[in-house]
Tab-separated table of C-alpha atoms in Angstrom:
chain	number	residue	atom	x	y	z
A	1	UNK	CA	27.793	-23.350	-7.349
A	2	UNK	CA	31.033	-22.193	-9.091
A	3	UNK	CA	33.030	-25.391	-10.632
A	4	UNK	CA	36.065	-24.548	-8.741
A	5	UNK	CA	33.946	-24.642	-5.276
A	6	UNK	CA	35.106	-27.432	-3.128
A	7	UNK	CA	32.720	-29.638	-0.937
A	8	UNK	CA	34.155	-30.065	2.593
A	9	UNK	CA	32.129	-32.317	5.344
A	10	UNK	CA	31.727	-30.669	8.142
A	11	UNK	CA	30.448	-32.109	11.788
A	12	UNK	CA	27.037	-30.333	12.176
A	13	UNK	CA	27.653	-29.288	15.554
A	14	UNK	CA	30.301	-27.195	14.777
A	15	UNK	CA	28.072	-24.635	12.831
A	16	UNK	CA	26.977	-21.607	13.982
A	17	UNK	CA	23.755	-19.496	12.458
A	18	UNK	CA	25.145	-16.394	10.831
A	19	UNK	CA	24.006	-13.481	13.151
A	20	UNK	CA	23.676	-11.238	10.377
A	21	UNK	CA	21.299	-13.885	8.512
A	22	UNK	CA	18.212	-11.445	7.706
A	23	UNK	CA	15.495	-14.247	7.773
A	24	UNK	CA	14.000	-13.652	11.085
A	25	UNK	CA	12.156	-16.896	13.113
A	26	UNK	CA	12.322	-20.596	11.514
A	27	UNK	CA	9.837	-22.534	12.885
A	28	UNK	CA	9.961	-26.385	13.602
A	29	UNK	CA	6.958	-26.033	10.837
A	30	UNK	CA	8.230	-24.485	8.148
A	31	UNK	CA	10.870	-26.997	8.072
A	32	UNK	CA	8.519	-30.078	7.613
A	33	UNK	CA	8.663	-30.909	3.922
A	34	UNK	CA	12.617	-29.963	4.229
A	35	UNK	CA	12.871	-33.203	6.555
A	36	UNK	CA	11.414	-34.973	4.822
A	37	UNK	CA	13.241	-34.433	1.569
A	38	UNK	CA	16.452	-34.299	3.147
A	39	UNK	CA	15.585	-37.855	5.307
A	40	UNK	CA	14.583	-39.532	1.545
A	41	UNK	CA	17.349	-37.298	-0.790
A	42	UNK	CA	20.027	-36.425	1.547
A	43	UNK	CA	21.284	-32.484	1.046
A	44	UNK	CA	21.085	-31.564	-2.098
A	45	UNK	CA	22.750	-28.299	-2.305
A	46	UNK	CA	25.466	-27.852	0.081
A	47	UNK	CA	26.041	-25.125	3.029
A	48	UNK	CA	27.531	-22.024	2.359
A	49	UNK	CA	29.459	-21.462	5.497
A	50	UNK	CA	32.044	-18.502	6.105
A	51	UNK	CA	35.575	-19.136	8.193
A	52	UNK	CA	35.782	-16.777	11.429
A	53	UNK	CA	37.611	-16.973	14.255
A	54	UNK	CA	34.337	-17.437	16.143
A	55	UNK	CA	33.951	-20.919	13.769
A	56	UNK	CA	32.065	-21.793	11.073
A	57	UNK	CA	29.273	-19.355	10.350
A	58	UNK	CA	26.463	-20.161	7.999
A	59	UNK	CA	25.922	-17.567	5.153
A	60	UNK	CA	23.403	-19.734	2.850
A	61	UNK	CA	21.621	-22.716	4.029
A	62	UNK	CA	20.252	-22.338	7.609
A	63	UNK	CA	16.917	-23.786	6.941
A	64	UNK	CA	19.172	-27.122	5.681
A	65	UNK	CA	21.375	-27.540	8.657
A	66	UNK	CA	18.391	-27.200	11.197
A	67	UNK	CA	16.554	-30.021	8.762
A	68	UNK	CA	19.283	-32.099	9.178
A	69	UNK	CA	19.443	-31.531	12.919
A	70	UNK	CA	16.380	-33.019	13.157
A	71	UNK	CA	16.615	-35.843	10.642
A	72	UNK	CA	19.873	-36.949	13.028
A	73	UNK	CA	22.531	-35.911	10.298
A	74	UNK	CA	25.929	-35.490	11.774
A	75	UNK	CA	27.717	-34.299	8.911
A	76	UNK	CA	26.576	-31.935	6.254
A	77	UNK	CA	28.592	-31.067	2.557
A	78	UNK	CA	29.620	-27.308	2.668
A	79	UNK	CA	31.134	-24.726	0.626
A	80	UNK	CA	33.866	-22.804	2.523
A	81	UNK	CA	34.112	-18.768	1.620
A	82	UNK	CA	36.841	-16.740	3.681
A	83	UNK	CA	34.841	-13.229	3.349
A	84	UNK	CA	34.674	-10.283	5.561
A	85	UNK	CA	31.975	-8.868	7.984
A	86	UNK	CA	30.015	-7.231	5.641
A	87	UNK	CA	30.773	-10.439	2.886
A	88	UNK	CA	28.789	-12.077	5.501
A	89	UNK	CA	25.502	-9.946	5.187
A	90	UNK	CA	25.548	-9.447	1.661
A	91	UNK	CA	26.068	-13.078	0.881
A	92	UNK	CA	23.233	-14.174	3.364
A	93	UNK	CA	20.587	-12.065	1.651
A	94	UNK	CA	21.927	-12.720	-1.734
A	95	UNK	CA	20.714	-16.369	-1.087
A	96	UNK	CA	17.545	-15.291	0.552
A	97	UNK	CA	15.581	-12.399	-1.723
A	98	UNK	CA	16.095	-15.706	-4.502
A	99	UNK	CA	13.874	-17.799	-2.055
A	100	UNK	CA	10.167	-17.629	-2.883
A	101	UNK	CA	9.670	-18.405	0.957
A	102	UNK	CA	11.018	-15.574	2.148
A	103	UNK	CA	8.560	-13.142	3.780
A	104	UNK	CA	8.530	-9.407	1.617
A	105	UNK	CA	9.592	-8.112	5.382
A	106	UNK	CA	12.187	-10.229	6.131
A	107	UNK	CA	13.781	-9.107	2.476
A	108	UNK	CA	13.062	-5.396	3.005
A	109	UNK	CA	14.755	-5.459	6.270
A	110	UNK	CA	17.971	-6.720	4.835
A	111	UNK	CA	17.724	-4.293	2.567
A	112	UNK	CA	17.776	-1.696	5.556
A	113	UNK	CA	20.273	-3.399	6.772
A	114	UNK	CA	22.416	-3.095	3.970
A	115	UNK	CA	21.563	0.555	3.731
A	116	UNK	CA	22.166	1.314	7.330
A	117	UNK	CA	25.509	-0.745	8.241
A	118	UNK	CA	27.353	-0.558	4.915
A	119	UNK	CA	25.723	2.955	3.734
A	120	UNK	CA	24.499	1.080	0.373
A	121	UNK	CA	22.316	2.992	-1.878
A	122	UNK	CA	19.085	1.408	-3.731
A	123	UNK	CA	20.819	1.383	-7.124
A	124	UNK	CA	24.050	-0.882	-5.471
A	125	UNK	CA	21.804	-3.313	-3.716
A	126	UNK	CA	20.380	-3.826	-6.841
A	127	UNK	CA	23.487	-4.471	-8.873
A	128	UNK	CA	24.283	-6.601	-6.003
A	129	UNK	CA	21.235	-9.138	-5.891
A	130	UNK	CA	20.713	-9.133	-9.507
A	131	UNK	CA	17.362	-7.238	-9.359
A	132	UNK	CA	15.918	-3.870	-10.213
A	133	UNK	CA	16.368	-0.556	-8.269
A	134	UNK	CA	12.325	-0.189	-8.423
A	135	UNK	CA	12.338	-4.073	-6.613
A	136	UNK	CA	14.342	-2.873	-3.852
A	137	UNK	CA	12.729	0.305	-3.375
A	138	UNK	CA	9.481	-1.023	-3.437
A	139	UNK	CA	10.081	-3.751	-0.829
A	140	UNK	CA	11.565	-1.302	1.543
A	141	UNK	CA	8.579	1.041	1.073
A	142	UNK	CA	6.653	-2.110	3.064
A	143	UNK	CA	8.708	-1.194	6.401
A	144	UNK	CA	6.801	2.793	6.077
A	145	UNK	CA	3.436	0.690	5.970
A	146	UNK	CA	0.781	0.909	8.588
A	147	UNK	CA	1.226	-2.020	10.911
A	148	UNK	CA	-2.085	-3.579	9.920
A	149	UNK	CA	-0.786	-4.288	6.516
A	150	UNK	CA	2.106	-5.591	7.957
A	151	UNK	CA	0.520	-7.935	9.850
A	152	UNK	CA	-2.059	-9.086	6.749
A	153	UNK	CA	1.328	-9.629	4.739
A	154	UNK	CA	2.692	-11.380	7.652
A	155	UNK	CA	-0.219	-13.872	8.402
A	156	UNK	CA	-0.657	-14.321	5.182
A	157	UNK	CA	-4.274	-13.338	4.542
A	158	UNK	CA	-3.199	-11.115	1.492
A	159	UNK	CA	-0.143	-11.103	-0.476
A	160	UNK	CA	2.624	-8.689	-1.467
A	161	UNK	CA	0.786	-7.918	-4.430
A	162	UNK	CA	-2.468	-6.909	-2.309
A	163	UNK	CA	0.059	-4.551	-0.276
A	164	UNK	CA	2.085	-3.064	-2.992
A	165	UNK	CA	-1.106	-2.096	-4.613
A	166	UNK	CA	-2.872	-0.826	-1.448
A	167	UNK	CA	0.508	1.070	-0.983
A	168	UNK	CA	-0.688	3.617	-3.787
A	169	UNK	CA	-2.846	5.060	-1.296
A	170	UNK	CA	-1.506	8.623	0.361
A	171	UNK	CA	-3.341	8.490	3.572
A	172	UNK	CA	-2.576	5.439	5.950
A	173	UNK	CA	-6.077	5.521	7.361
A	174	UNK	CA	-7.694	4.969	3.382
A	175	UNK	CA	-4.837	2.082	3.180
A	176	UNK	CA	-6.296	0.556	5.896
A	177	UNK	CA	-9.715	1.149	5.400
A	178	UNK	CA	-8.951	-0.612	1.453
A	179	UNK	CA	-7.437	-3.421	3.049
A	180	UNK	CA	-10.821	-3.916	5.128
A	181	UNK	CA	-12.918	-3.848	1.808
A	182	UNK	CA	-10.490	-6.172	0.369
A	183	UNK	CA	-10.675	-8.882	3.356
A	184	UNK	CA	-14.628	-8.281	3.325
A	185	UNK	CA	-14.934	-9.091	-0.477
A	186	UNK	CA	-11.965	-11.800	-0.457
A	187	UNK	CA	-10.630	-9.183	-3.064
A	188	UNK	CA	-8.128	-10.288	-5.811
A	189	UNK	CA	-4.708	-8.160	-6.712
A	190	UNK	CA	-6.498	-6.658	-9.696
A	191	UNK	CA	-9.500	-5.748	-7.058
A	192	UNK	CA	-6.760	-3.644	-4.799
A	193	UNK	CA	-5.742	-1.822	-7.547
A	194	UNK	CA	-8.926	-0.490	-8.639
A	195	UNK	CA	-9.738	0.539	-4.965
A	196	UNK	CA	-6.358	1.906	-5.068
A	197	UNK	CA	-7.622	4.086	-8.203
A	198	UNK	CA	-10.966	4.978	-6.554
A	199	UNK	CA	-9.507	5.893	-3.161
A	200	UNK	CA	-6.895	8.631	-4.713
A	201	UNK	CA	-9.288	9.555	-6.960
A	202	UNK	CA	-11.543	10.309	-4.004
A	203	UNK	CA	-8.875	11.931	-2.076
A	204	UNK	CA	-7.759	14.050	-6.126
A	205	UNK	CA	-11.489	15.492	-5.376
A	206	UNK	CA	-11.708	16.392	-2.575
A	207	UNK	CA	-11.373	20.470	-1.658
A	208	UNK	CA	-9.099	20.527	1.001
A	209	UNK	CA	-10.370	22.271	4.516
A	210	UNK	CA	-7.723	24.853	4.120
A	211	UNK	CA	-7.876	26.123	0.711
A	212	UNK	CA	-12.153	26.375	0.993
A	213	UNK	CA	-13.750	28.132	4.009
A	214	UNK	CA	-16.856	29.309	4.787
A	215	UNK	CA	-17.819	32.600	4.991
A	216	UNK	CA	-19.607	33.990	7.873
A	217	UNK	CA	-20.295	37.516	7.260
A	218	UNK	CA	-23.998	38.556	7.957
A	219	UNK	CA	-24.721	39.541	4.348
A	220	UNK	CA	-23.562	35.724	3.309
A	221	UNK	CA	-25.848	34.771	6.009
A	222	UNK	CA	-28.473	37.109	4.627
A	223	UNK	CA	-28.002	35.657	1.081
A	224	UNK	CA	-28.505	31.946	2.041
A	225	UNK	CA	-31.803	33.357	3.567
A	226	UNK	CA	-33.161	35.083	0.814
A	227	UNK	CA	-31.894	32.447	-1.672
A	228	UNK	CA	-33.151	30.003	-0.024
A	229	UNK	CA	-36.681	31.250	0.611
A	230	UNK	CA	-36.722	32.374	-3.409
A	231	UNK	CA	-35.795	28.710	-4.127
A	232	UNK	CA	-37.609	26.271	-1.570
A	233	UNK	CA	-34.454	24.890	-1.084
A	234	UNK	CA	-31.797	25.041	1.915
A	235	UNK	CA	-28.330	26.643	0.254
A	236	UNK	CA	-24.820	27.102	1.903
A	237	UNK	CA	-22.319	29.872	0.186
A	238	UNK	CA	-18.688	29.280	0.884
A	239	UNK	CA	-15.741	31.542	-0.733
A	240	UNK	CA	-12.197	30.987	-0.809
A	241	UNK	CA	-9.183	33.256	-2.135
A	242	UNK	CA	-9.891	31.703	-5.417
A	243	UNK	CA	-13.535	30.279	-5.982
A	244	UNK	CA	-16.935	31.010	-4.454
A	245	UNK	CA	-19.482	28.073	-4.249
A	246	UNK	CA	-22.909	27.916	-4.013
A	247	UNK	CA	-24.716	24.958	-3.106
A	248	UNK	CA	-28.413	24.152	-3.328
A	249	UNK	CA	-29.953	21.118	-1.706
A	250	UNK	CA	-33.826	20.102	-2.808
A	251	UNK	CA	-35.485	17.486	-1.149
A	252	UNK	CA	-38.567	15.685	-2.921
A	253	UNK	CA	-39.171	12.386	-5.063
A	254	UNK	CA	-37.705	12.023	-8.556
A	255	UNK	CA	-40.544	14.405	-10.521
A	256	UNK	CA	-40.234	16.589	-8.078
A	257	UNK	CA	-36.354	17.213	-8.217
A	258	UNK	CA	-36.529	16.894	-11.925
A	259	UNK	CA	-38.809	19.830	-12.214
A	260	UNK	CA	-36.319	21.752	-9.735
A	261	UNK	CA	-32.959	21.180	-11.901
A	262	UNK	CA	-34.624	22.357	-15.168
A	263	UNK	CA	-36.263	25.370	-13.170
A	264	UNK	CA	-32.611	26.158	-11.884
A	265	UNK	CA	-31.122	25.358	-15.550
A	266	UNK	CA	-33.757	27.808	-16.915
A	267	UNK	CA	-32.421	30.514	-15.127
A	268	UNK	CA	-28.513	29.753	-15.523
A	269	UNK	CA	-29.094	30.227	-19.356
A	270	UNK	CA	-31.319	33.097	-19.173
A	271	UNK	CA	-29.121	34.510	-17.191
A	272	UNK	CA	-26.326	33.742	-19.328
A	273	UNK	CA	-27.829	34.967	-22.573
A	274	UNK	CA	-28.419	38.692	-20.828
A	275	UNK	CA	-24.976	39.215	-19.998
A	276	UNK	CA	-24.048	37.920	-23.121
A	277	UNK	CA	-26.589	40.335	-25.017
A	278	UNK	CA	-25.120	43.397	-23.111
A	279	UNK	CA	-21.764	42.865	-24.000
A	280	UNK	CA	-20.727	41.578	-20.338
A	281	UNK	CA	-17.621	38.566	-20.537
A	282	UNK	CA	-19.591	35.625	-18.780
A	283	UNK	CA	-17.743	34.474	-15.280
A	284	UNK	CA	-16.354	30.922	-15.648
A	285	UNK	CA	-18.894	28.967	-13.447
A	286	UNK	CA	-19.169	24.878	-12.911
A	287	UNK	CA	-22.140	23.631	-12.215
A	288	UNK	CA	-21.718	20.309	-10.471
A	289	UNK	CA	-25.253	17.965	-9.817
A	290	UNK	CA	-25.168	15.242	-7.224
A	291	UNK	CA	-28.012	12.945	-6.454
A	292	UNK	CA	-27.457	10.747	-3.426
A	293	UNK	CA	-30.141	9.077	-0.724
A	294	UNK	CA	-29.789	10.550	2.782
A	295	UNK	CA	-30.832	8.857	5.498
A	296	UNK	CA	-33.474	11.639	6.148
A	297	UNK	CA	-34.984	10.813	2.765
A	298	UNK	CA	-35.141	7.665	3.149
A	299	UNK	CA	-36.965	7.431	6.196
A	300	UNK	CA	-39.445	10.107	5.103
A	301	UNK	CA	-40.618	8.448	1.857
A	302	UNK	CA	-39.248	12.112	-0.147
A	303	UNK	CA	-36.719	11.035	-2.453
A	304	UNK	CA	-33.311	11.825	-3.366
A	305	UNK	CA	-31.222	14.815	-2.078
A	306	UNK	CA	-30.449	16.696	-5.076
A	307	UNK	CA	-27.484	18.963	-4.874
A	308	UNK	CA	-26.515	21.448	-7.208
């Protein structure tokens, strides 16, 4: 409060809740411990209230005034500001994004607001509320969220740094299926970020559809066969514009597998020493091993799926 701010007593009743307030529904419970301070301390801070011809409209303390409704007050101490329209809004969430109980939603869409009715960019509600323009960006990035984030914010299962974390995440569907991981485990902030890592590293490695089809020409086709009888194994060839792939699957316990890779590496470097011995430039070619447990395996006692 300014020193030249004067205190004026106003009758209760003749206060109005600013319309442009962005705090959205006050419930009779979140207003407990406020009645009961203000029934044992009186008001504290007094009322910013703003002079229209409509009457008295509350820019900064509508939490205190419906307190004191219920306490019985019938006066309450107020500040009066003679300020415009849009004085109104910017004043109102001025007071609110320095509340610590004000839901991240409820602060991003006064930011909107701002942005919409006054044409405010990110950078001059920042200068305005005394905060970064990385703070207001990120809160109104929580409006673009899926609605079941929205709703964990809202209930209050995770909190805003769960979200802004989980927010990393391109795809909506891998935000949401994060946020499910994160409820299972009872996951802390530092937990969401490292699923946030693993989920667009995930998404980083994966070839999309588009850029790697498969080709069905019969001599492919002919070329799994004959590979694939040579080998024992079942293999898939795919090609794109830019890359061809060849993938070999073995099925069999651990020795068994084993035996197979070194068999396969074998012939890579045999291979690889010929064409260097005639003079041939060797192709650049990634070999990529993956060992996972299919269900199939499983069930038949055989091992790991080794692919190659």
């Amino acid at each position: 409060m300014a020193d030249n701010d004067q205190i004026t007593y106003l009758d209760i009743n003749v206060l109005q809740p600013n319309p442009l307030q962005p705090r959205g529904l006050i419930t009779p419970e979140s207003l407990v411990d406020l009645v009961d301070s203000i029934r044992e301390h009186g008001i504290l801070e007094p009322l910013v209230v703003a002079e229209t011809p409509a009457g008295y409209q509350i820019i900064a303390g509508e939490r205190r005034w419906r307190a004191s409704k219920i306490v019985g007050l019938t006066q309450v101490p107020t500040i009066v500001k003679k300020t415009s329209h849009r004085g109104m809004l910017e004043m109102a969430i001025v007071e609110n994004v320095q509340r610590v109980d004000l839901n991240p939603l409820e602060r991003a869409q006064g930011f909107k607001r701002m942005m919409d009715e006054f044409a405010l960019g990110t950078a001059e509600i920042a200068q305005r509320i005394g905060k970064s323009q990385a703070y207001v960006s990120n809160s109104l990035r929580l409006l673009t969220l899926p609605d079941a984030l929205k709703d964990a914010l809202l209930s209050g299962i995770v909190t805003e740094g769960h979200i802004r974390a989980l927010a990393a995440i391109e795809d909506p569907n891998l935000m949401i299926e994060a946020l499910r991981q994160i409820l299972r485990e009872g996951g802390s902030v530092r937990r969401a970020e490292e699923l946030s890592r693993e989920y667009k590293t995930k998404v980083q490695g994966e070839t999309p559809k588009h850029d790697f089809q498969r080709v069905h020409s019969d001599e492919m086709v002919e070329m799994e066969k004959t590979l694939g009888g040579k080998l024992g194994a079942k293999v898939k060839i795919a090609q794109s514009m830019r890359e061809a792939r060849l993938m070999i699957v073995v099925k069999g316990n651990v020795e068994k597998t084993s035996d197979f890779l070194r068999s396969v590496n074998k012939v890579l470097e045999e291979q690889f020493v010929a064409q260097s011995s005639n003079g041939q430039n060797k192709e650049e070619v990634e070999v990529e091993v993956k060992e996972e447990k299919t269900e199939e395996s499983s069930s038949s006692g055989d091992g790991p799926t080794i692919t190659v």
